[in-house]
Amino acid sequence: MTKNSPTFLATTALSEFWDTSQSLLFLGEWCTPHHTQDIWQSLNAQKLSRLALEDSQSFSAYSYTLEVYQKLLPQLAEWLNHIHGVHYSLRYWKIIIGPFLLWYIQVVYDRFLHLKAAYTQYPEIKTIGLSSDSYLTPMDTFEFYLLATESDAWNLQLFTQIMEFSFVSPESYRDVSWENEIKQRLKMQNQQPIYKKMTKIKINMLRFFSYFRAKKAIGMYFCGLSNKNIFRLWALSNFRVFPIVQMSHKPPQKKHKLDLGGREKIMDFSIEDDFSRLILNTLKINLPLNFVENYREEAVYSEKCFPYRANMVVGAGWNPDDRFKFWGAKMAEHGAKIVDIQHGGGYGTHGYSAREFLERDNCDAFISWGWKNGHDVIPLPSISACEKYRIHAKKRRKENDLILWVANEVPRYLLSIENSLHVYSGKKSYTDLQARFARKLLPSVFEKVTMRVRPFSKHVYQIKKELPTLNVYQPNDKDCFFEQLTKAKIMVSDNLQTTFLYSLAFGIPTLLFGENELDQINQEFRHYFEGLSKVGIYHDSPESAADMLNKVMTNPLDWWQSAHVQAARQTFCHHFVRITPDWLRDWANRLVTT
């Protein structure tokens, strides 16, 4: 790419929305994915300088978007009560629409800041927008999540809407077909659980049980317990804890036509600041159909799928699951306690996190994997770690030479504001960090490395471009991470996700690296990471981690099994991925007294 003063703004990777006869300004890394390098590399183009961009991941950005969320949520709840003729509490609507609303505000703010930087530098720049006839409204929170993080067409829609309201309207417009997005939508709509006859009988027994003991029943959803341990927990809790299993029913016919007249009334909210008005203006199209046109059908369908009654609802991963949120919110209206469970790694360590805020703000209590921060947090052993440890830890093979490098999948577009260890502003910076680590390794060490990516990773092409000789393993969705982990001589992680915690908990020699990121850790828990740093587990640069791997690879157990390393590991695991021998009893005792 060359660097003449740009006259055309490319906001998308869809090249049909570029005017290649002009000098281009690419708005972000998402515009230039590696697999289309042959298209854009020779163009007269440059990328928007990060120096010109306000940090959409900063604490001030987080605080501002949270302020907007807390201002808009009550008015949106009141409006939804009005249009649906119901009188639910603010908490009911917060459980149902809160995750979408905060994510949406943060998505719009990130895209707004990019456009602001571009128009500040080049106020006369032109662009091509998406025709309003092509606009697509998400069906629900989960589809919004997918569109916002990966869809070029939907992000182009959002950029177009922001430009028209806050900057300069595009010079011209074009349509898109939404072929991939519609295929994805149809696939999601057709996904229904299929049960054998005996399983259906068991589910109906659970339903009867929940009604019979409704005043004392504790329902657990998506918690990772094996069938054997579900029964044991039921018995240990004096038959109060039961699993919530979604029943299989034909979904209702979905409406796709917007009630534009009703949605237009969103603009009547008593909001004066320009950014909040931008949010409302774009919500007229982008507010999911689940909350407006399809609300009544979805509420009825949710009760059919979850025909239970409970005095306490315990679950993990609520945020994108509208069907479960509809039912959980209804239970909360009837007085049930809502308890959320930590869902993966990174919790408790954030300086600030939209994900963690939403999960903790929407519940009466939050169960962590060992850490405690605030009166609402209940530290308990990690169910998933305890379950997996029981199955896999004894399979450890110490004679192998495999260096297992577990990579994360970075979304192409930002969804939420996080100040957690290893949040990258785009795929390029993440790949650069990985490349620096790999290039510092000795050839004899590098050849033993296998990078494991996610089953459906879109990151592989870029890795292969940067590191063509690296062995990259992309499993299918049935391949077990734990089988590979127990074969590893040492595990390397470039992200503080669940896999890093499992490796530490299982006692696998483990390295974690980032870049100058200790300051991003929640100050209350920073000393745990400093403890890992002192013994060589955590490294604040990829080069330092590579040097450590080069040093210990011949016999990592000499380093790993030393008393000071194990003391640091065990202290960290006790607070962030706790495993105890009698963990089911710990859970039963705590749930019945919450």
XYZ file of C-alpha atoms in Angstrom:
594
model
C 0.000 0.000 0.000
C 1.147 3.526 -0.741
C 0.522 6.666 1.286
C -0.947 9.573 -0.609
C -3.508 11.815 1.067
C -6.700 9.707 1.002
C -9.895 10.912 -0.634
C -12.072 7.824 -0.145
C -12.991 6.121 3.146
C -13.222 2.314 3.058
C -15.250 1.214 6.095
C -15.543 -2.457 5.190
C -13.734 -5.470 3.732
C -16.440 -5.678 1.037
C -14.434 -4.405 -1.926
C -17.560 -3.538 -3.926
C -17.937 -0.653 -1.454
C -14.488 0.755 -2.339
C -13.694 3.294 -5.039
C -10.267 2.046 -6.078
C -9.837 4.895 -8.549
C -9.141 7.111 -5.530
C -6.614 7.065 -2.704
C -8.140 4.942 0.079
C -8.199 5.238 3.847
C -8.978 1.896 5.506
C -10.918 2.572 8.709
C -9.626 -0.475 10.624
C -7.867 -3.822 10.520
C -11.172 -5.502 9.638
C -11.006 -3.883 6.174
C -7.878 -5.810 5.186
C -8.129 -9.488 6.175
C -5.103 -11.525 5.167
C -7.020 -13.855 2.853
C -7.873 -10.864 0.606
C -4.327 -9.473 0.604
C -4.010 -9.873 -3.164
C -6.903 -7.427 -3.594
C -5.784 -4.565 -1.350
C -1.998 -4.834 -1.063
C -1.214 -3.025 -4.346
C -3.823 -0.274 -3.923
C -3.101 3.387 -3.329
C -4.198 3.128 0.295
C -3.300 3.546 3.955
C -4.808 2.565 7.285
C -6.216 4.942 9.870
C -3.431 5.728 12.316
C -4.004 4.381 15.801
C -2.405 7.549 17.119
C -5.374 9.499 15.773
C -7.894 7.201 17.431
C -9.327 7.687 20.912
C -9.003 4.456 22.872
C -12.384 2.715 22.810
C -11.075 0.210 25.389
C -10.086 2.822 27.980
C -11.618 3.211 31.420
C -13.113 6.550 30.391
C -14.810 4.835 27.414
C -16.093 2.084 29.691
C -17.408 4.574 32.264
C -19.061 6.733 29.621
C -20.840 3.863 27.865
C -21.978 2.473 31.222
C -23.418 5.881 32.068
C -25.332 5.917 28.771
C -26.585 2.371 29.444
C -27.867 3.270 32.913
C -29.601 6.331 31.488
C -31.318 4.557 28.583
C -32.273 1.256 30.234
C -35.135 2.581 32.445
C -36.711 4.485 29.558
C -36.393 1.532 27.220
C -37.969 -0.737 29.877
C -40.862 1.682 30.322
C -41.397 1.845 26.561
C -41.375 -1.966 26.243
C -43.902 -2.276 29.078
C -46.121 0.219 27.243
C -46.021 -1.337 23.774
C -46.579 -4.856 25.137
C -49.257 -3.884 27.671
C -47.359 -5.371 30.624
C -46.066 -3.998 33.918
C -42.800 -5.766 34.590
C -40.080 -4.381 36.835
C -36.891 -2.743 35.637
C -35.025 -5.847 36.784
C -37.108 -8.061 34.476
C -36.148 -5.984 31.451
C -32.560 -5.602 32.629
C -32.159 -9.390 32.623
C -33.697 -9.685 29.148
C -32.362 -6.671 27.234
C -29.457 -5.501 29.420
C -26.728 -7.587 27.749
C -27.794 -6.508 24.268
C -28.125 -2.854 25.241
C -24.710 -2.455 26.894
C -22.952 -4.414 24.145
C -24.770 -2.361 21.520
C -23.815 0.960 23.114
C -20.167 -0.113 23.287
C -20.203 -1.377 19.693
C -21.642 1.922 18.442
C -19.161 3.919 20.517
C -16.204 2.017 19.068
C -17.429 2.521 15.478
C -18.249 6.176 16.247
C -14.704 6.854 17.499
C -13.197 5.355 14.335
C -15.372 7.561 12.130
C -14.653 10.599 14.292
C -10.896 10.075 13.846
C -11.253 9.664 10.079
C -13.425 12.744 9.576
C -11.276 14.834 11.921
C -8.200 14.088 9.816
C -9.930 14.163 6.421
C -13.175 16.179 6.664
C -13.775 16.081 2.878
C -13.352 12.323 2.481
C -16.069 10.442 0.581
C -17.467 6.942 0.981
C -20.113 4.461 -0.178
C -22.800 3.408 2.290
C -25.308 0.587 2.548
C -28.755 1.284 1.120
C -31.442 1.464 3.797
C -33.497 -0.996 1.716
C -30.847 -3.593 2.600
C -30.834 -3.055 6.360
C -31.042 -6.213 8.483
C -32.496 -6.260 12.002
C -31.123 -8.938 14.371
C -33.561 -11.610 15.507
C -32.194 -11.786 19.056
C -29.186 -11.055 21.264
C -27.154 -13.994 19.978
C -27.625 -13.044 16.340
C -26.641 -9.467 17.202
C -23.488 -10.863 18.838
C -22.577 -12.754 15.656
C -23.384 -9.848 13.340
C -21.522 -7.284 15.424
C -18.325 -9.337 15.779
C -17.996 -10.924 12.325
C -20.382 -9.558 9.670
C -18.862 -7.012 7.304
C -22.265 -6.183 5.857
C -23.912 -5.520 9.217
C -21.029 -3.364 10.424
C -21.249 -1.452 7.149
C -24.934 -0.906 7.961
C -23.971 0.489 11.355
C -21.221 2.721 9.927
C -23.726 4.070 7.408
C -26.275 4.841 10.122
C -23.672 6.590 12.283
C -22.361 8.677 9.380
C -25.856 9.815 8.439
C -26.716 10.886 11.990
C -23.391 12.227 13.312
C -21.111 13.051 10.364
C -21.621 13.275 6.603
C -23.945 11.070 4.592
C -22.210 8.729 2.141
C -21.844 10.004 -1.409
C -23.678 6.971 -2.798
C -25.264 3.723 -1.653
C -25.305 0.081 -2.702
C -27.139 -3.103 -1.680
C -25.915 -6.400 -0.225
C -27.438 -9.887 -0.441
C -26.851 -11.064 3.178
C -26.350 -14.587 1.834
C -24.041 -15.795 4.620
C -26.015 -14.080 7.359
C -29.335 -15.575 6.198
C -27.802 -19.075 6.034
C -26.568 -18.584 9.595
C -30.008 -17.375 10.708
C -31.803 -20.367 9.225
C -29.306 -22.732 10.821
C -29.879 -21.195 14.266
C -33.666 -21.218 13.907
C -33.642 -24.918 13.004
C -31.506 -25.942 15.976
C -33.691 -27.802 18.461
C -32.728 -30.388 21.086
C -33.647 -33.948 20.101
C -34.263 -36.407 22.921
C -34.849 -40.115 23.150
C -38.107 -41.334 24.662
C -36.523 -42.164 28.031
C -34.891 -38.720 28.208
C -38.278 -37.086 27.605
C -39.735 -39.098 30.472
C -36.924 -37.930 32.762
C -37.462 -34.286 31.740
C -41.168 -34.568 32.527
C -40.244 -35.991 35.927
C -38.024 -32.955 36.522
C -40.936 -30.739 35.584
C -43.203 -32.481 38.084
C -40.504 -32.286 40.755
C -40.015 -28.544 40.229
C -43.727 -27.889 40.716
C -43.962 -30.218 43.714
C -41.053 -28.506 45.529
C -41.332 -25.059 43.944
C -40.817 -23.165 47.219
C -37.507 -24.933 47.866
C -36.400 -26.003 44.378
C -33.035 -24.815 43.048
C -32.755 -25.117 39.276
C -29.292 -25.315 37.653
C -28.809 -24.542 33.952
C -25.785 -25.127 31.719
C -23.438 -25.821 34.607
C -21.246 -28.603 33.208
C -22.187 -31.365 35.620
C -22.057 -34.992 34.498
C -25.254 -37.059 34.850
C -23.699 -38.964 37.749
C -22.823 -35.782 39.628
C -26.205 -34.197 38.907
C -27.776 -37.095 40.812
C -25.191 -36.833 43.605
C -25.785 -33.079 43.983
C -29.533 -33.704 44.073
C -29.063 -36.167 46.941
C -26.501 -34.038 48.823
C -28.832 -31.021 48.695
C -31.669 -32.992 50.285
C -33.328 -33.251 46.854
C -33.547 -29.503 46.325
C -31.109 -28.982 43.402
C -32.268 -30.228 40.005
C -31.020 -29.665 36.422
C -32.934 -27.355 34.102
C -33.141 -29.030 30.703
C -34.667 -27.267 27.719
C -37.650 -29.171 26.363
C -38.052 -29.642 22.635
C -40.913 -27.717 21.008
C -41.520 -26.428 17.526
C -40.480 -22.751 17.546
C -43.102 -20.125 16.715
C -43.249 -18.495 13.311
C -40.947 -15.486 13.462
C -41.978 -12.061 12.214
C -39.446 -10.223 10.096
C -41.371 -7.054 9.242
C -40.601 -4.102 11.513
C -43.244 -2.022 13.258
C -41.558 1.170 12.127
C -44.329 3.388 13.512
C -43.964 1.932 16.992
C -40.173 1.882 16.857
C -40.092 5.541 15.809
C -41.435 6.466 19.260
C -38.068 5.538 20.748
C -36.997 9.017 19.674
C -39.530 10.504 22.120
C -37.343 9.500 25.079
C -36.223 12.469 27.184
C -32.578 12.278 26.140
C -30.570 15.318 25.086
C -26.923 14.365 24.539
C -25.927 13.626 20.942
C -24.423 10.179 21.462
C -27.478 8.854 23.325
C -29.647 10.248 20.538
C -27.453 8.370 18.067
C -28.064 5.147 20.003
C -31.822 5.680 19.925
C -31.833 6.627 16.261
C -30.005 3.460 15.242
C -32.062 1.276 17.601
C -35.117 2.066 15.498
C -33.720 -0.493 13.041
C -31.209 -2.458 15.101
C -33.201 -3.367 18.237
C -33.721 -7.158 17.928
C -37.114 -8.435 16.832
C -37.250 -10.645 19.949
C -37.852 -7.584 22.107
C -40.501 -5.906 19.942
C -42.333 -7.685 17.118
C -41.712 -11.256 18.360
C -41.817 -10.572 22.107
C -45.143 -12.211 22.968
C -44.437 -15.357 20.947
C -40.948 -15.673 22.399
C -42.188 -15.229 25.969
C -44.764 -18.012 25.514
C -42.235 -20.245 23.757
C -39.713 -19.729 26.544
C -42.191 -21.018 29.127
C -42.843 -24.087 26.961
C -39.115 -24.777 26.696
C -38.575 -24.265 30.428
C -41.790 -25.479 32.128
C -40.289 -25.399 35.608
C -40.753 -23.507 38.835
C -37.872 -22.703 41.179
C -37.113 -20.625 44.231
C -33.576 -20.106 42.945
C -32.250 -20.148 39.374
C -28.539 -20.915 38.986
C -26.932 -20.673 35.557
C -23.872 -19.813 33.495
C -23.566 -17.907 30.229
C -26.875 -16.013 30.431
C -25.902 -12.974 28.386
C -26.611 -14.150 24.789
C -29.321 -16.713 25.623
C -32.635 -14.864 25.221
C -34.826 -17.946 25.608
C -33.412 -18.736 29.031
C -33.351 -15.056 30.040
C -37.084 -14.721 29.289
C -37.802 -17.610 31.657
C -35.279 -16.531 34.298
C -36.654 -12.974 34.311
C -40.169 -14.334 34.819
C -38.951 -16.422 37.764
C -37.302 -13.324 39.237
C -40.651 -11.497 38.966
C -42.157 -14.287 41.081
C -39.487 -13.795 43.746
C -36.845 -16.337 42.743
C -33.205 -15.595 43.496
C -30.970 -15.336 40.434
C -27.453 -16.751 40.786
C -24.872 -16.546 38.018
C -21.791 -18.745 37.721
C -18.373 -17.800 36.390
C -18.211 -18.968 32.799
C -14.556 -19.404 31.846
C -11.297 -17.624 32.575
C -10.443 -13.980 33.140
C -13.083 -13.198 35.768
C -12.014 -11.250 38.818
C -8.787 -10.142 37.174
C -10.293 -7.355 35.085
C -9.671 -3.742 35.875
C -13.110 -3.335 34.290
C -15.230 -5.614 32.136
C -18.622 -5.211 30.472
C -19.102 -8.984 30.464
C -18.466 -9.342 34.179
C -20.527 -6.251 34.996
C -23.558 -7.613 33.161
C -23.388 -11.014 34.798
C -22.961 -9.653 38.308
C -25.406 -6.756 37.926
C -28.239 -9.023 36.819
C -28.083 -11.491 39.712
C -28.500 -11.698 43.482
C -25.261 -13.648 43.898
C -22.322 -14.569 41.679
C -20.398 -17.821 42.121
C -16.697 -17.512 41.285
C -14.044 -20.188 40.823
C -12.319 -19.162 44.053
C -11.827 -15.388 44.125
C -13.949 -12.953 46.141
C -14.506 -9.302 45.337
C -17.602 -7.759 46.882
C -20.438 -9.054 49.037
C -22.258 -10.629 46.074
C -19.421 -13.054 45.163
C -19.472 -16.622 46.531
C -16.163 -18.478 45.996
C -16.624 -22.169 45.191
C -14.627 -24.843 43.350
C -14.877 -24.735 39.560
C -17.402 -27.370 38.457
C -15.847 -27.750 35.014
C -12.282 -27.987 36.370
C -13.290 -30.530 39.023
C -15.211 -32.624 36.470
C -12.378 -32.570 33.932
C -9.694 -33.176 36.541
C -11.447 -36.333 37.685
C -11.535 -37.662 34.120
C -8.258 -36.492 32.603
C -5.611 -35.607 35.198
C -4.496 -39.212 35.735
C -3.857 -39.606 31.997
C -0.828 -37.307 32.177
C 2.064 -38.518 30.008
C 5.394 -37.074 31.056
C 7.557 -38.621 28.356
C 6.250 -36.583 25.416
C 8.039 -33.670 23.724
C 4.900 -31.791 22.671
C 4.870 -28.059 23.366
C 1.177 -27.181 23.215
C 0.572 -23.517 22.398
C -3.114 -22.651 22.892
C -4.232 -19.571 20.953
C -7.344 -17.486 21.374
C -9.786 -16.370 18.671
C -9.912 -12.582 18.377
C -13.145 -11.198 16.872
C -12.706 -9.052 13.791
C -14.850 -6.288 15.294
C -14.926 -5.197 18.941
C -18.020 -6.212 20.927
C -17.467 -5.044 24.497
C -15.039 -2.983 26.528
C -12.706 -5.073 28.666
C -9.508 -4.244 30.516
C -8.525 -7.836 31.068
C -5.231 -9.529 30.447
C -4.736 -10.011 26.715
C -7.488 -7.980 25.104
C -6.227 -6.941 21.705
C -7.585 -4.146 19.561
C -7.466 -6.272 16.426
C -6.101 -9.448 14.908
C -2.923 -7.846 13.612
C -1.567 -6.832 17.021
C -2.359 -10.292 18.376
C -0.584 -12.036 15.502
C 2.400 -9.688 15.845
C 2.707 -10.688 19.506
C 2.565 -14.370 18.587
C 5.164 -13.927 15.843
C 7.597 -12.235 18.238
C 7.340 -15.202 20.591
C 7.797 -17.808 17.861
C 10.788 -16.078 16.236
C 12.677 -15.953 19.525
C 12.501 -19.716 20.001
C 15.477 -21.926 19.262
C 14.955 -24.039 16.094
C 15.123 -27.233 18.168
C 12.350 -25.913 20.420
C 10.230 -24.367 17.662
C 9.961 -27.677 15.807
C 8.261 -29.269 18.829
C 5.582 -26.553 19.063
C 2.000 -27.190 17.996
C -0.381 -24.226 18.085
C -3.943 -25.249 18.835
C -6.591 -22.854 17.489
C -10.354 -22.943 17.908
C -12.309 -25.534 15.874
C -13.859 -22.882 13.631
C -11.011 -20.381 13.766
C -10.789 -17.727 11.065
C -7.303 -16.888 12.287
C -5.371 -19.748 10.648
C -4.604 -18.013 7.334
C -3.045 -15.050 9.098
C -0.943 -17.288 11.370
C 0.306 -19.287 8.390
C 1.182 -16.066 6.603
C 3.249 -14.810 9.534
C 4.674 -18.180 10.617
C 4.606 -20.508 7.588
C 6.622 -23.316 9.243
C 4.635 -23.417 12.475
C 2.612 -26.582 13.073
C -0.988 -25.359 13.480
C -3.653 -27.776 14.657
C -7.283 -26.892 14.001
C -9.451 -29.566 15.647
C -12.931 -30.523 14.636
C -15.567 -29.833 17.238
C -15.335 -33.373 18.652
C -11.609 -33.363 19.377
C -10.951 -33.063 23.094
C -8.608 -30.346 24.334
C -7.909 -32.324 27.485
C -6.650 -35.361 25.593
C -4.067 -33.116 23.933
C -3.257 -31.250 27.138
C -2.388 -34.434 29.050
C 0.067 -35.355 26.260
C 1.927 -32.030 26.524
C 5.399 -31.686 27.991
C 4.678 -28.005 28.514
C 1.736 -25.737 27.712
C 2.102 -22.148 26.456
C -0.751 -19.636 26.566
C -0.877 -16.148 25.071
C -4.221 -15.405 26.731
C -5.788 -15.633 30.161
C -8.642 -17.896 29.129
C -10.032 -21.094 30.569
C -7.410 -23.340 28.955
C -4.597 -21.600 30.870
C -6.439 -22.150 34.156
C -7.060 -25.815 33.379
C -3.386 -26.363 32.581
C -2.305 -24.830 35.891
C -4.935 -26.767 37.838
C -3.891 -30.047 36.219
C -0.261 -29.436 37.166
C 1.005 -29.210 33.557
C 4.186 -27.088 33.247
C 2.714 -23.826 31.964
C 3.863 -20.475 30.565
C 1.652 -17.414 30.108
C 2.746 -14.260 28.281
C 1.464 -10.844 27.283
C 3.090 -7.448 26.906
C 3.370 -4.911 29.728
C -0.020 -5.974 31.024
C 0.406 -6.459 34.762
C -0.883 -2.918 35.286
C -4.183 -3.958 33.674
C -4.884 -6.547 36.353
C -7.367 -5.658 39.077
C -5.104 -4.165 41.751
C -6.710 -6.295 44.463
C -5.483 -9.473 42.712
C -2.308 -8.252 41.020
C -0.022 -9.850 43.585
C -1.144 -13.323 42.457
C 0.150 -12.590 38.961
C 3.298 -11.037 40.374
C 3.786 -14.329 42.209
C 3.521 -16.209 38.896
C 5.941 -13.738 37.336
C 8.580 -14.229 40.042
C 8.720 -17.992 39.435
C 8.734 -17.759 35.625
C 5.151 -18.787 34.828
C 3.899 -15.361 33.737
C 5.991 -13.194 31.397
C 5.298 -9.569 30.504
C 6.779 -9.890 27.013
C 6.721 -12.636 24.372
C 10.528 -12.560 24.188
C 10.868 -13.281 27.910
C 8.500 -16.250 27.629
C 10.447 -17.584 24.642
C 13.723 -17.317 26.556
C 12.165 -19.228 29.446
C 10.888 -21.974 27.159
C 14.307 -22.280 25.513
C 15.857 -22.584 28.971
C 13.561 -25.209 30.531
C 12.475 -27.269 27.532
C 15.027 -30.037 27.992
C 13.639 -30.914 31.409
C 10.804 -28.580 32.469
C 9.987 -30.659 35.564
C 13.242 -29.574 37.247
C 11.882 -26.037 37.210
C 8.182 -26.867 37.538
C 8.358 -29.160 40.546
C 10.500 -26.829 42.659
C 8.878 -25.761 45.918
C 8.615 -22.043 45.118
C 7.003 -22.660 41.700
C 4.447 -25.071 43.140
C 3.658 -22.714 46.014
C 2.904 -19.883 43.559
C 0.859 -22.210 41.340
C -1.216 -23.602 44.195
C -1.909 -20.158 45.658
C -3.048 -18.885 42.268
C -5.214 -21.947 41.579
C -6.904 -21.706 44.989
C -8.148 -18.230 44.079
C -8.861 -18.569 40.339
C -9.529 -22.236 39.518
C -10.167 -24.022 42.784
C -10.354 -27.816 42.916
C -11.262 -29.606 46.149
C -11.773 -33.322 46.936
C -15.308 -32.831 48.274
C -16.379 -30.132 45.838
C -19.923 -31.425 45.272
C -20.663 -31.259 48.986
C -19.217 -27.722 49.046
C -21.673 -26.764 46.300
C -24.660 -28.479 47.897
C -24.046 -26.885 51.291
C -23.620 -23.411 49.822
C -26.606 -23.515 47.490
C -29.094 -24.586 50.136
C -27.968 -21.756 52.441
C -27.849 -18.952 49.839
